[in-house]
Amino acid sequence: MIEGISQAPEAVLVRYGELTLKGANRLDFENALARNVRRALEPIVPVRLQREHARLLVFPEGRMEAVLQRLQQVFGISSVSPVWGAPCESEAIVECARRVLDDALLALPPGETRRFRVLSRRADKRFALGSMELDRLIAARIVRDEHPLRIDLDHPELVLGVEVRESRAWLYARREPGPGGLPVGTLGRALCLVSGGIDSPVAAWMAMKRGCEVVFVTFHSPPYIGQSAVNKVMDLVRVLGRWQRSARLYVVPFAPVQEALRDAGAEAYCTVLYRRTMHRIATRIAALERASALVTGESVGQVASQTLENLACIENAAGLPVLRPLVTFDKQETIALAQRIGTYALSSVQEPDCCSLFLPRHPVLRGSIATCEEIEARVDIEALVAAALAATEPHNLGPTARMRKVST
Ligand code: ATP
Ligand code: MG
């Protein structure tokens, strides 16, 4: 019996992508990833983190499956494996390999001979064997043991991974995919205009995936639209919050803006003008949140307000870059992502959106910025924006973050 070999997985090996990152960027990435991993696991179990070159090791005090599942929701992680540890010495590694493979075979139906291969990485170059030599040594010993395994380098059902590090070798047979992307927060903050629809929650998720912490704003029109529409958006924001550990939503009462624009006497432009005003208000909330971009769920050509001309009219009223992660998506692609993220079922519940109020019979398809400005000159847009901001309610729907009060 060799000392120091784990009886069960003792840690999670976290791999991350974005190999192009260098120098200070890489350090930022790694610091943010460690922080986000710690935060994500806080509610589950105490953990110790160990940073290795190009890897992170997470040692949880139990609840391994819950930890693995949670890590699959941390952006920046490309994959995770529960790992068994052994001293950096070939006999101990072979012994550990037997345990890992026994355990992996338990998860498969018994009886059949399984195709397997070994894939070692030798991060510690002081280890006597090269990685191919180690692969061969382990494979030969395992096959000789009469495990129900045969070597198949090209189409293995089981891959035994071995990472030889300075203090210990880590072995695994399971590898679960992570969500990829960049750690939330590494790109700063963005404010997402979120409706109860399918698209904007997916757009928010994609911005998070590229490293933005997302804060949310929704526009709501009581008394025309009921509270259940806002509740639905809140539920969506809670789901999205799991991917970043914060869920802050600003609810902006929007009926006075819509009434004023309806009465400005240019029915066809209503939807475009609502959107322009939403972008103005969102720009102000973004300043308060120190967010440096807006995010919407718009995609080209999906509805009348999303022609290139109308998108230009809308964007023109924003004081920040507008990110539209879904800009070229088909609806089916968005739906597939919404299902994966966990927002689809919620989004599919029918609730009216404030934009359905006072809908034009013939919405303009090729709006012009000059016409938008001409109509807006008939109302006091600045006063409407200020009043909407003064009546905006901030909600903290997540476990950690604090909200700022809106003052105009
Ligand atoms: P979604 O499914 O996100 O509602 P959509 O394809 O239905 O998008 P629109 O309803 O035209 O498209 O809305 C375009 C974008 O405008 C939305 O993706 C969202 O970013 C923003 N938006 C629309 N309505 C609201 C609202 N009530 N509050 C906040 N943002 C909104
Ligand atoms: Mg919509």
Short mmCIF file of C-alpha atoms and ligand atoms in Angstrom, two decimals:
data_model
loop_
_atom_site.label_atom_id
_atom_site.label_comp_id
_atom_site.label_asym_id
_atom_site.label_seq_id
_atom_site.Cartn_x
_atom_site.Cartn_y
_atom_site.Cartn_z
CA MET A 1 0.00 0.00 0.00
CA ILE A 2 1.52 3.31 -1.04
CA GLU A 3 0.95 6.33 1.22
CA GLY A 4 -0.59 9.58 0.07
CA ILE A 5 -2.95 8.42 -2.69
CA SER A 6 -6.51 9.76 -2.48
CA GLN A 7 -9.35 7.33 -1.80
CA ALA A 8 -11.81 9.51 -3.69
CA PRO A 9 -11.56 12.70 -5.77
CA GLU A 10 -9.96 15.27 -3.49
CA ALA A 11 -10.03 18.39 -5.66
CA VAL A 12 -11.42 19.86 -8.86
CA LEU A 13 -8.98 20.72 -11.60
CA VAL A 14 -10.22 23.86 -13.33
CA ARG A 15 -8.99 24.57 -16.85
CA TYR A 16 -9.38 27.91 -18.54
CA GLY A 17 -9.11 29.01 -22.11
CA GLU A 18 -8.20 32.29 -23.74
CA LEU A 19 -4.62 31.15 -24.19
CA THR A 20 -3.89 34.27 -26.17
CA LEU A 21 -4.00 36.35 -22.98
CA LYS A 22 -0.58 37.52 -21.92
CA GLY A 23 1.20 39.38 -19.14
CA ALA A 24 -0.94 41.69 -17.00
CA ASN A 25 -4.13 40.63 -18.83
CA ARG A 26 -3.50 37.05 -17.90
CA LEU A 27 -2.94 37.97 -14.26
CA ASP A 28 -6.21 39.96 -14.21
CA PHE A 29 -8.00 37.03 -15.78
CA GLU A 30 -6.61 34.58 -13.22
CA ASN A 31 -7.34 36.85 -10.25
CA ALA A 32 -10.90 37.43 -11.43
CA LEU A 33 -11.46 33.75 -12.09
CA ALA A 34 -10.25 32.78 -8.61
CA ARG A 35 -12.48 35.47 -7.07
CA ASN A 36 -15.52 34.37 -9.08
CA VAL A 37 -14.94 30.70 -8.26
CA ARG A 38 -14.71 31.53 -4.57
CA ARG A 39 -17.92 33.59 -4.72
CA ALA A 40 -19.79 30.96 -6.68
CA LEU A 41 -18.94 28.23 -4.18
CA GLU A 42 -19.42 30.32 -1.04
CA PRO A 43 -23.08 29.28 -0.59
CA ILE A 44 -22.28 25.60 -1.19
CA VAL A 45 -19.24 24.58 0.83
CA PRO A 46 -15.96 26.05 2.17
CA VAL A 47 -13.13 25.66 -0.34
CA ARG A 48 -9.39 26.18 -0.54
CA LEU A 49 -7.94 27.34 -3.85
CA GLN A 50 -4.49 26.55 -5.16
CA ARG A 51 -3.23 28.36 -8.21
CA GLU A 52 -1.02 26.45 -10.56
CA HIS A 53 0.43 27.45 -13.87
CA ALA A 54 -2.54 27.64 -16.29
CA ARG A 55 -4.79 25.74 -13.89
CA LEU A 56 -6.74 26.30 -10.73
CA LEU A 57 -7.22 23.58 -8.13
CA VAL A 58 -10.29 23.79 -5.92
CA PHE A 59 -10.32 21.74 -2.71
CA PRO A 60 -13.90 21.59 -1.41
CA GLU A 61 -14.83 20.23 1.99
CA GLY A 62 -17.29 17.75 0.44
CA ARG A 63 -20.30 18.17 -1.91
CA MET A 64 -18.21 17.38 -4.97
CA GLU A 65 -21.14 17.02 -7.42
CA ALA A 66 -22.73 20.32 -6.37
CA VAL A 67 -19.34 22.02 -6.71
CA LEU A 68 -18.82 20.61 -10.21
CA GLN A 69 -22.26 21.76 -11.31
CA ARG A 70 -21.73 25.23 -9.92
CA LEU A 71 -18.34 25.59 -11.60
CA GLN A 72 -20.00 24.85 -14.93
CA GLN A 73 -21.75 28.20 -14.50
CA VAL A 74 -18.57 30.23 -13.96
CA PHE A 75 -17.49 32.08 -17.09
CA GLY A 76 -13.84 31.74 -18.02
CA ILE A 77 -13.76 28.02 -17.19
CA SER A 78 -13.30 25.77 -20.20
CA SER A 79 -13.62 22.45 -18.36
CA VAL A 80 -13.47 20.84 -14.93
CA SER A 81 -12.40 17.42 -13.69
CA PRO A 82 -12.67 15.87 -10.25
CA VAL A 83 -9.09 14.73 -9.55
CA TRP A 84 -7.40 12.13 -7.40
CA GLY A 85 -3.95 12.92 -6.03
CA ALA A 86 -0.77 10.83 -5.79
CA PRO A 87 2.85 11.50 -4.89
CA CYS A 88 4.98 12.30 -7.97
CA GLU A 89 6.45 8.88 -8.29
CA SER A 90 5.59 6.34 -10.97
CA GLU A 91 4.50 3.45 -8.70
CA ALA A 92 2.16 5.74 -6.80
CA ILE A 93 0.77 7.17 -10.04
CA VAL A 94 0.07 3.67 -11.41
CA GLU A 95 -1.66 2.71 -8.16
CA CYS A 96 -3.77 5.86 -8.28
CA ALA A 97 -4.57 5.20 -11.97
CA ARG A 98 -6.06 1.83 -10.98
CA ARG A 99 -8.36 3.51 -8.45
CA VAL A 100 -9.48 6.18 -10.90
CA LEU A 101 -10.21 3.64 -13.61
CA ASP A 102 -12.01 1.27 -11.21
CA ASP A 103 -14.18 4.19 -10.20
CA ALA A 104 -14.82 5.22 -13.83
CA LEU A 105 -15.74 1.65 -14.81
CA LEU A 106 -18.32 1.57 -12.02
CA ALA A 107 -20.20 4.32 -13.83
CA LEU A 108 -20.42 2.19 -17.01
CA PRO A 109 -22.46 -0.98 -17.60
CA PRO A 110 -20.35 -3.98 -16.52
CA GLY A 111 -19.11 -6.85 -18.63
CA GLU A 112 -17.71 -5.24 -21.75
CA THR A 113 -14.08 -4.47 -22.45
CA ARG A 114 -13.65 -0.73 -22.74
CA ARG A 115 -11.33 1.17 -25.06
CA PHE A 116 -9.03 3.50 -23.13
CA ARG A 117 -5.94 5.61 -23.37
CA VAL A 118 -3.70 7.58 -21.05
CA LEU A 119 -2.95 11.25 -21.65
CA SER A 120 -0.27 12.68 -19.37
CA ARG A 121 1.08 16.19 -19.04
CA ARG A 122 4.28 16.76 -17.22
CA ALA A 123 4.15 20.32 -15.88
CA ASP A 124 7.08 19.56 -13.57
CA LYS A 125 10.01 18.85 -15.85
CA ARG A 126 11.99 17.36 -12.97
CA PHE A 127 9.84 14.27 -13.10
CA ALA A 128 12.02 11.47 -14.48
CA LEU A 129 9.72 10.22 -17.25
CA GLY A 130 8.53 12.16 -20.28
CA SER A 131 4.77 12.30 -20.78
CA MET A 132 4.73 9.67 -23.55
CA GLU A 133 6.85 7.35 -21.46
CA LEU A 134 4.48 7.82 -18.55
CA ASP A 135 1.47 7.14 -20.82
CA ARG A 136 3.03 3.88 -21.95
CA LEU A 137 4.08 2.80 -18.49
CA ILE A 138 0.62 3.32 -16.99
CA ALA A 139 -1.21 1.77 -19.94
CA ALA A 140 1.03 -1.33 -19.95
CA ARG A 141 0.61 -1.88 -16.20
CA ILE A 142 -3.15 -1.43 -16.31
CA VAL A 143 -3.60 -3.81 -19.22
CA ARG A 144 -1.41 -6.39 -17.48
CA ASP A 145 -3.71 -6.08 -14.41
CA GLU A 146 -6.47 -7.62 -16.49
CA HIS A 147 -8.72 -4.64 -16.07
CA PRO A 148 -11.55 -4.92 -18.65
CA LEU A 149 -9.70 -2.34 -20.71
CA ARG A 150 -7.84 -2.31 -23.98
CA ILE A 151 -5.74 0.45 -25.40
CA ASP A 152 -7.23 2.49 -28.26
CA LEU A 153 -5.45 5.74 -28.95
CA ASP A 154 -7.85 6.98 -31.61
CA HIS A 155 -11.34 6.19 -30.30
CA PRO A 156 -11.11 5.79 -26.54
CA GLU A 157 -14.24 5.55 -24.40
CA LEU A 158 -12.21 6.40 -21.33
CA VAL A 159 -9.31 8.83 -21.18
CA LEU A 160 -7.20 8.68 -18.08
CA GLY A 161 -5.69 12.13 -17.61
CA VAL A 162 -2.53 12.60 -15.57
CA GLU A 163 -1.04 15.97 -14.67
CA VAL A 164 2.30 15.79 -12.94
CA ARG A 165 2.73 18.99 -10.93
CA GLU A 166 5.47 20.08 -8.55
CA SER A 167 4.03 18.71 -5.33
CA ARG A 168 1.64 16.06 -6.54
CA ALA A 169 0.29 14.24 -9.57
CA TRP A 170 -3.40 14.67 -10.36
CA LEU A 171 -5.40 11.97 -12.13
CA TYR A 172 -8.89 11.97 -13.58
CA ALA A 173 -11.20 10.18 -15.96
CA ARG A 174 -14.06 12.67 -16.04
CA ARG A 175 -14.05 15.99 -17.84
CA GLU A 176 -17.11 18.25 -17.82
CA PRO A 177 -17.39 21.29 -20.09
CA GLY A 178 -17.41 24.80 -18.62
CA PRO A 179 -19.20 27.73 -20.22
CA GLY A 180 -15.99 29.25 -21.66
CA GLY A 181 -15.69 33.00 -22.17
CA LEU A 182 -14.00 35.46 -19.82
CA PRO A 183 -14.48 35.87 -16.06
CA VAL A 184 -17.35 38.23 -15.29
CA GLY A 185 -15.99 41.65 -14.34
CA THR A 186 -12.77 41.54 -16.37
CA LEU A 187 -14.34 43.76 -19.03
CA GLY A 188 -16.11 46.08 -16.56
CA ARG A 189 -19.83 46.63 -16.45
CA ALA A 190 -22.68 46.88 -18.95
CA LEU A 191 -26.36 47.78 -18.53
CA CYS A 192 -28.83 45.47 -20.27
CA LEU A 193 -32.27 46.66 -21.38
CA VAL A 194 -34.21 43.58 -20.45
CA SER A 195 -37.81 42.81 -21.36
CA GLY A 196 -39.70 39.65 -20.50
CA GLY A 197 -39.00 38.34 -24.02
CA ILE A 198 -36.72 35.55 -25.12
CA ASP A 199 -33.98 37.69 -26.64
CA SER A 200 -32.74 40.21 -24.12
CA PRO A 201 -31.99 37.67 -21.33
CA VAL A 202 -29.86 35.72 -23.83
CA ALA A 203 -28.12 38.94 -24.88
CA ALA A 204 -27.33 39.68 -21.22
CA TRP A 205 -25.88 36.19 -20.78
CA MET A 206 -23.67 36.64 -23.83
CA ALA A 207 -22.34 39.94 -22.52
CA MET A 208 -21.54 38.22 -19.20
CA LYS A 209 -19.79 35.48 -21.12
CA ARG A 210 -17.47 38.05 -22.63
CA GLY A 211 -16.48 39.38 -19.21
CA CYS A 212 -19.05 42.11 -18.51
CA GLU A 213 -20.82 42.32 -15.20
CA VAL A 214 -24.39 43.04 -16.26
CA VAL A 215 -26.79 45.34 -14.43
CA PHE A 216 -30.40 45.38 -15.68
CA VAL A 217 -33.04 47.96 -16.50
CA THR A 218 -36.64 47.28 -17.50
CA PHE A 219 -39.36 49.69 -18.61
CA HIS A 220 -42.80 49.13 -17.23
CA SER A 221 -46.09 50.90 -17.91
CA PRO A 222 -48.59 50.78 -15.07
CA PRO A 223 -51.55 51.13 -14.98
CA TYR A 224 -51.79 49.83 -18.56
CA ILE A 225 -49.56 46.84 -17.86
CA GLY A 226 -49.89 44.78 -14.67
CA GLN A 227 -47.31 44.01 -12.00
CA SER A 228 -47.01 40.41 -13.24
CA ALA A 229 -44.98 41.66 -16.23
CA VAL A 230 -42.37 43.11 -13.85
CA ASN A 231 -42.42 39.99 -11.69
CA LYS A 232 -41.57 37.97 -14.76
CA VAL A 233 -38.57 40.19 -15.55
CA MET A 234 -37.45 39.88 -11.91
CA ASP A 235 -37.56 36.10 -12.15
CA LEU A 236 -35.48 36.24 -15.33
CA VAL A 237 -32.93 38.52 -13.69
CA ARG A 238 -32.65 36.12 -10.73
CA VAL A 239 -31.86 33.24 -13.10
CA LEU A 240 -29.26 35.34 -14.94
CA GLY A 241 -27.79 36.45 -11.62
CA ARG A 242 -26.62 32.90 -10.95
CA TRP A 243 -24.12 33.28 -13.75
CA GLN A 244 -22.46 36.30 -12.15
CA ARG A 245 -23.49 36.41 -8.47
CA SER A 246 -25.26 39.76 -8.73
CA ALA A 247 -28.74 40.62 -9.95
CA ARG A 248 -29.52 44.31 -9.87
CA LEU A 249 -32.59 45.57 -11.70
CA TYR A 250 -33.85 49.13 -12.19
CA VAL A 251 -37.57 49.34 -12.91
CA VAL A 252 -38.48 52.51 -14.81
CA PRO A 253 -42.14 53.62 -15.03
CA PHE A 254 -42.59 54.41 -18.68
CA ALA A 255 -46.31 55.19 -19.26
CA PRO A 256 -45.91 59.02 -19.06
CA VAL A 257 -43.22 58.90 -21.76
CA GLN A 258 -45.41 56.73 -23.97
CA GLU A 259 -48.48 58.96 -23.49
CA ALA A 260 -46.48 62.05 -24.39
CA LEU A 261 -44.99 60.45 -27.51
CA ARG A 262 -48.39 59.05 -28.56
CA ASP A 263 -49.82 62.55 -28.34
CA ALA A 264 -46.97 64.06 -30.34
CA GLY A 265 -48.89 63.12 -33.49
CA ALA A 266 -46.58 60.77 -35.38
CA GLU A 267 -48.06 57.36 -34.81
CA ALA A 268 -45.82 55.45 -37.19
CA TYR A 269 -42.71 56.48 -35.24
CA CYS A 270 -44.01 55.49 -31.78
CA THR A 271 -42.00 52.32 -31.25
CA VAL A 272 -38.76 53.87 -32.49
CA LEU A 273 -39.32 56.89 -30.26
CA TYR A 274 -40.04 54.70 -27.20
CA ARG A 275 -36.78 52.92 -27.84
CA ARG A 276 -34.84 56.15 -28.24
CA THR A 277 -36.17 57.36 -24.90
CA MET A 278 -35.35 54.01 -23.27
CA HIS A 279 -31.78 54.41 -24.49
CA ARG A 280 -31.56 57.95 -23.09
CA ILE A 281 -32.79 56.82 -19.69
CA ALA A 282 -30.57 53.74 -19.75
CA THR A 283 -27.54 55.91 -20.53
CA ARG A 284 -28.22 57.91 -17.35
CA ILE A 285 -28.61 54.80 -15.21
CA ALA A 286 -25.43 53.40 -16.75
CA ALA A 287 -23.53 56.51 -15.62
CA LEU A 288 -24.77 55.93 -12.11
CA GLU A 289 -23.65 52.30 -12.21
CA ARG A 290 -20.38 53.16 -13.93
CA ALA A 291 -21.40 50.90 -16.80
CA SER A 292 -19.63 51.61 -20.07
CA ALA A 293 -22.01 50.04 -22.58
CA LEU A 294 -25.67 49.21 -23.13
CA VAL A 295 -26.82 45.73 -24.17
CA THR A 296 -30.04 44.90 -26.05
CA GLY A 297 -31.59 41.78 -27.52
CA GLU A 298 -32.10 43.33 -30.93
CA SER A 299 -31.23 41.42 -34.06
CA VAL A 300 -31.31 42.65 -37.61
CA GLY A 301 -34.62 42.28 -39.40
CA GLN A 302 -36.54 40.43 -36.70
CA VAL A 303 -39.33 42.97 -36.29
CA ALA A 304 -40.23 46.34 -37.82
CA SER A 305 -38.21 48.31 -35.29
CA GLN A 306 -35.09 46.32 -36.15
CA THR A 307 -34.36 47.43 -39.71
CA LEU A 308 -30.91 48.93 -40.17
CA GLU A 309 -32.42 52.43 -40.43
CA ASN A 310 -34.48 52.04 -37.27
CA LEU A 311 -31.57 50.58 -35.33
CA ALA A 312 -29.58 53.64 -36.40
CA CYS A 313 -32.36 55.94 -35.11
CA ILE A 314 -32.41 54.10 -31.78
CA GLU A 315 -28.66 53.97 -31.33
CA ASN A 316 -28.38 57.66 -32.09
CA ALA A 317 -30.15 58.48 -28.81
CA ALA A 318 -27.75 56.39 -26.70
CA GLY A 319 -24.79 58.06 -25.10
CA LEU A 320 -22.80 54.81 -24.93
CA PRO A 321 -21.85 51.99 -27.26
CA VAL A 322 -24.81 49.63 -27.77
CA LEU A 323 -23.86 45.94 -27.76
CA ARG A 324 -26.26 43.65 -29.60
CA PRO A 325 -24.88 40.16 -29.12
CA LEU A 326 -27.78 38.60 -31.08
CA VAL A 327 -27.48 40.91 -34.05
CA THR A 328 -27.14 38.12 -36.61
CA PHE A 329 -28.95 35.33 -34.79
CA ASP A 330 -31.95 33.44 -36.13
CA LYS A 331 -34.74 33.06 -33.60
CA GLN A 332 -34.03 29.31 -33.37
CA GLU A 333 -30.42 29.94 -32.38
CA THR A 334 -31.56 32.31 -29.65
CA ILE A 335 -34.17 29.83 -28.41
CA ALA A 336 -31.58 27.05 -28.19
CA LEU A 337 -29.34 29.26 -26.05
CA ALA A 338 -32.24 30.41 -23.87
CA GLN A 339 -33.00 26.76 -23.14
CA ARG A 340 -29.42 26.08 -22.18
CA ILE A 341 -29.20 29.14 -19.92
CA GLY A 342 -32.48 28.34 -18.19
CA THR A 343 -34.49 31.41 -19.23
CA TYR A 344 -36.64 29.92 -22.00
CA ALA A 345 -39.48 28.54 -19.90
CA LEU A 346 -39.84 31.82 -18.00
CA SER A 347 -39.67 33.92 -21.16
CA SER A 348 -42.33 31.80 -22.81
CA VAL A 349 -44.99 32.78 -20.27
CA GLN A 350 -47.18 35.31 -22.08
CA GLU A 351 -47.07 38.80 -20.56
CA PRO A 352 -47.55 42.08 -22.41
CA ASP A 353 -44.50 44.31 -22.94
CA CYS A 354 -44.85 48.05 -22.50
CA CYS A 355 -43.94 48.46 -26.17
CA SER A 356 -47.23 46.85 -27.08
CA LEU A 357 -49.01 49.98 -25.81
CA PHE A 358 -50.43 52.37 -28.39
CA LEU A 359 -48.93 50.28 -31.18
CA PRO A 360 -48.85 52.00 -34.58
CA ARG A 361 -50.99 50.37 -37.28
CA HIS A 362 -48.25 50.97 -39.85
CA PRO A 363 -44.90 51.30 -38.09
CA VAL A 364 -42.19 53.15 -39.98
CA LEU A 365 -39.71 50.75 -41.58
CA ARG A 366 -37.02 53.20 -42.60
CA GLY A 367 -37.03 55.84 -39.92
CA SER A 368 -34.82 58.89 -40.18
CA ILE A 369 -32.98 60.49 -37.30
CA ALA A 370 -34.01 63.96 -38.47
CA THR A 371 -37.71 63.01 -38.31
CA CYS A 372 -37.25 61.52 -34.82
CA GLU A 373 -35.69 64.77 -33.66
CA GLU A 374 -38.43 66.82 -35.26
CA ILE A 375 -41.17 64.88 -33.42
CA GLU A 376 -39.25 64.92 -30.14
CA ALA A 377 -39.01 68.70 -30.35
CA ARG A 378 -42.82 68.77 -29.81
CA VAL A 379 -42.46 67.26 -26.32
CA ASP A 380 -40.13 68.04 -23.44
CA ILE A 381 -37.98 64.90 -23.67
CA GLU A 382 -35.52 66.02 -21.01
CA ALA A 383 -38.30 66.59 -18.46
CA LEU A 384 -39.84 63.20 -19.28
CA VAL A 385 -36.49 61.49 -18.84
CA ALA A 386 -35.86 63.28 -15.53
CA ALA A 387 -39.32 62.38 -14.20
CA ALA A 388 -38.90 58.73 -15.21
CA LEU A 389 -35.50 58.59 -13.49
CA ALA A 390 -36.90 60.17 -10.33
CA ALA A 391 -39.59 57.47 -10.19
CA THR A 392 -37.22 54.59 -10.98
CA GLU A 393 -37.03 51.81 -8.41
CA PRO A 394 -33.82 49.90 -7.84
CA HIS A 395 -34.11 46.25 -6.78
CA ASN A 396 -31.39 43.99 -5.53
CA LEU A 397 -32.47 40.48 -6.46
CA GLY A 398 -29.11 38.80 -5.89
CA PRO A 399 -27.29 37.65 -2.81
CA THR A 400 -24.48 40.18 -2.61
CA ALA A 401 -24.55 43.55 -4.33
CA ARG A 402 -25.78 46.87 -2.98
CA MET A 403 -27.94 49.27 -4.99
CA ARG A 404 -27.45 52.93 -5.67
CA LYS A 405 -30.36 55.31 -5.22
CA VAL A 406 -31.42 57.05 -8.40
CA SER A 407 -31.25 60.83 -8.11
CA THR A 408 -31.57 63.23 -10.96
P1 ATP B 1 -37.00 40.59 -26.45
O1 ATP B 1 -37.30 39.15 -26.70
O2 ATP B 1 -35.75 40.83 -25.67
O3 ATP B 1 -38.17 41.36 -25.94
P2 ATP B 1 -37.61 41.20 -29.15
O4 ATP B 1 -36.99 40.42 -30.23
O5 ATP B 1 -39.02 40.91 -28.73
O6 ATP B 1 -36.65 41.19 -27.87
P3 ATP B 1 -38.28 43.97 -29.20
O7 ATP B 1 -39.47 43.68 -28.37
O8 ATP B 1 -38.39 44.77 -30.42
O9 ATP B 1 -37.51 42.69 -29.66
O10 ATP B 1 -37.20 44.65 -28.25
C1 ATP B 1 -35.89 44.90 -28.69
C2 ATP B 1 -35.02 45.14 -27.49
O11 ATP B 1 -35.42 46.34 -26.82
C3 ATP B 1 -35.14 44.06 -26.44
O12 ATP B 1 -34.33 42.95 -26.75
C4 ATP B 1 -34.69 44.79 -25.21
O13 ATP B 1 -33.29 44.88 -25.16
C5 ATP B 1 -35.28 46.17 -25.42
N1 ATP B 1 -36.61 46.26 -24.80
C6 ATP B 1 -37.81 46.08 -25.34
N2 ATP B 1 -38.80 46.25 -24.45
C7 ATP B 1 -38.20 46.54 -23.28
C8 ATP B 1 -38.65 46.83 -21.95
N3 ATP B 1 -39.95 46.84 -21.63
N4 ATP B 1 -37.73 47.08 -21.00
C9 ATP B 1 -36.42 47.05 -21.30
N5 ATP B 1 -35.94 46.81 -22.52
C10 ATP B 1 -36.79 46.55 -23.50
MG MG B 2 -39.91 41.97 -26.97
#
